[in-house]
Amino acid sequence: MDDELWALIEPFLPPWPERSPGPRPVSDRLCLQGILFVLCNDIAWQLLPIELGFGYGQTCWRRLDRW
């Protein structure tokens, strides 16, 4: 995802809660890229390759659920 597209999308995402349990390990931008990868490739969340750097599929799914 290029910087221009991210600049359009980022304002619509809710801020990370100040009192969230634990650190936010994966950035919103990477999670969104993981979500788009899963949807575009029509794969299960568990099959998101960790090697791509988007985090685990479950992490991306939880972030999508939070949004």
PDB file of C-alpha atoms in Angstrom:
ATOM      1  CA  MET A   1       0.000   0.000   0.000  1.00  0.00           C
ATOM      2  CA  ASP A   2       1.499   3.316  -1.001  1.00  0.00           C
ATOM      3  CA  ASP A   3       1.671   6.362   1.263  1.00  0.00           C
ATOM      4  CA  GLU A   4      -1.036   8.284  -0.611  1.00  0.00           C
ATOM      5  CA  LEU A   5      -3.615   5.528  -0.181  1.00  0.00           C
ATOM      6  CA  TRP A   6      -2.684   5.094   3.485  1.00  0.00           C
ATOM      7  CA  ALA A   7      -3.079   8.857   4.037  1.00  0.00           C
ATOM      8  CA  LEU A   8      -6.654   8.581   2.733  1.00  0.00           C
ATOM      9  CA  ILE A   9      -7.575   5.552   4.856  1.00  0.00           C
ATOM     10  CA  GLU A  10      -5.838   6.278   8.173  1.00  0.00           C
ATOM     11  CA  PRO A  11      -8.158   9.121   9.342  1.00  0.00           C
ATOM     12  CA  PHE A  12     -11.131   6.751   9.207  1.00  0.00           C
ATOM     13  CA  LEU A  13      -9.589   4.199  11.585  1.00  0.00           C
ATOM     14  CA  PRO A  14     -10.290   4.602  15.300  1.00  0.00           C
ATOM     15  CA  PRO A  15      -7.327   5.478  17.511  1.00  0.00           C
ATOM     16  CA  TRP A  16      -5.736   2.737  19.570  1.00  0.00           C
ATOM     17  CA  PRO A  17      -7.276   2.719  23.082  1.00  0.00           C
ATOM     18  CA  GLU A  18      -5.035   4.246  25.734  1.00  0.00           C
ATOM     19  CA  ARG A  19      -5.870   1.503  28.232  1.00  0.00           C
ATOM     20  CA  SER A  20      -5.457  -1.566  26.101  1.00  0.00           C
ATOM     21  CA  PRO A  21      -4.016  -4.781  27.491  1.00  0.00           C
ATOM     22  CA  GLY A  22      -0.475  -5.202  26.277  1.00  0.00           C
ATOM     23  CA  PRO A  23       1.408  -3.397  23.549  1.00  0.00           C
ATOM     24  CA  ARG A  24       0.135  -2.992  20.012  1.00  0.00           C
ATOM     25  CA  PRO A  25       2.505  -5.399  18.254  1.00  0.00           C
ATOM     26  CA  VAL A  26       1.490  -4.769  14.630  1.00  0.00           C
ATOM     27  CA  SER A  27       0.757  -1.372  13.106  1.00  0.00           C
ATOM     28  CA  ASP A  28      -2.681  -0.591  11.718  1.00  0.00           C
ATOM     29  CA  ARG A  29      -1.171  -0.195   8.266  1.00  0.00           C
ATOM     30  CA  LEU A  30       0.355  -3.682   8.290  1.00  0.00           C
ATOM     31  CA  CYS A  31      -2.846  -5.203   9.660  1.00  0.00           C
ATOM     32  CA  LEU A  32      -4.859  -3.551   6.898  1.00  0.00           C
ATOM     33  CA  GLN A  33      -2.456  -4.955   4.328  1.00  0.00           C
ATOM     34  CA  GLY A  34      -2.870  -8.407   5.892  1.00  0.00           C
ATOM     35  CA  ILE A  35      -6.654  -8.061   5.821  1.00  0.00           C
ATOM     36  CA  LEU A  36      -6.584  -7.061   2.169  1.00  0.00           C
ATOM     37  CA  PHE A  37      -4.237  -9.956   1.360  1.00  0.00           C
ATOM     38  CA  VAL A  38      -6.623 -12.458   2.975  1.00  0.00           C
ATOM     39  CA  LEU A  39      -9.665 -11.008   1.220  1.00  0.00           C
ATOM     40  CA  CYS A  40      -8.045 -10.636  -2.213  1.00  0.00           C
ATOM     41  CA  ASN A  41      -6.574 -14.143  -2.145  1.00  0.00           C
ATOM     42  CA  ASP A  42      -9.695 -15.727  -0.619  1.00  0.00           C
ATOM     43  CA  ILE A  43      -7.765 -17.632   2.039  1.00  0.00           C
ATOM     44  CA  ALA A  44      -8.572 -18.469   5.642  1.00  0.00           C
ATOM     45  CA  TRP A  45      -7.217 -16.121   8.310  1.00  0.00           C
ATOM     46  CA  GLN A  46      -5.082 -18.944   9.692  1.00  0.00           C
ATOM     47  CA  LEU A  47      -3.327 -19.291   6.319  1.00  0.00           C
ATOM     48  CA  LEU A  48      -1.949 -15.741   6.228  1.00  0.00           C
ATOM     49  CA  PRO A  49       1.808 -16.279   5.835  1.00  0.00           C
ATOM     50  CA  ILE A  50       3.698 -14.743   8.770  1.00  0.00           C
ATOM     51  CA  GLU A  51       6.673 -14.281   6.443  1.00  0.00           C
ATOM     52  CA  LEU A  52       4.849 -11.405   4.709  1.00  0.00           C
ATOM     53  CA  GLY A  53       5.208  -9.304   7.854  1.00  0.00           C
ATOM     54  CA  PHE A  54       1.514  -8.518   8.346  1.00  0.00           C
ATOM     55  CA  GLY A  55       1.326 -10.382  11.634  1.00  0.00           C
ATOM     56  CA  TYR A  56      -0.706 -13.475  12.302  1.00  0.00           C
ATOM     57  CA  GLY A  57      -4.063 -13.955  10.634  1.00  0.00           C
ATOM     58  CA  GLN A  58      -5.788 -13.905  14.005  1.00  0.00           C
ATOM     59  CA  THR A  59      -4.171 -10.546  14.796  1.00  0.00           C
ATOM     60  CA  CYS A  60      -5.465  -9.069  11.549  1.00  0.00           C
ATOM     61  CA  TRP A  61      -8.920 -10.548  12.133  1.00  0.00           C
ATOM     62  CA  ARG A  62      -9.082  -9.090  15.657  1.00  0.00           C
ATOM     63  CA  ARG A  63      -8.032  -5.666  14.380  1.00  0.00           C
ATOM     64  CA  LEU A  64     -10.731  -5.822  11.683  1.00  0.00           C
ATOM     65  CA  ASP A  65     -13.261  -6.779  14.365  1.00  0.00           C
ATOM     66  CA  ARG A  66     -12.142  -3.852  16.538  1.00  0.00           C
ATOM     67  CA  TRP A  67     -12.491  -1.420  13.640  1.00  0.00           C
TER      68      TRP A  67
END
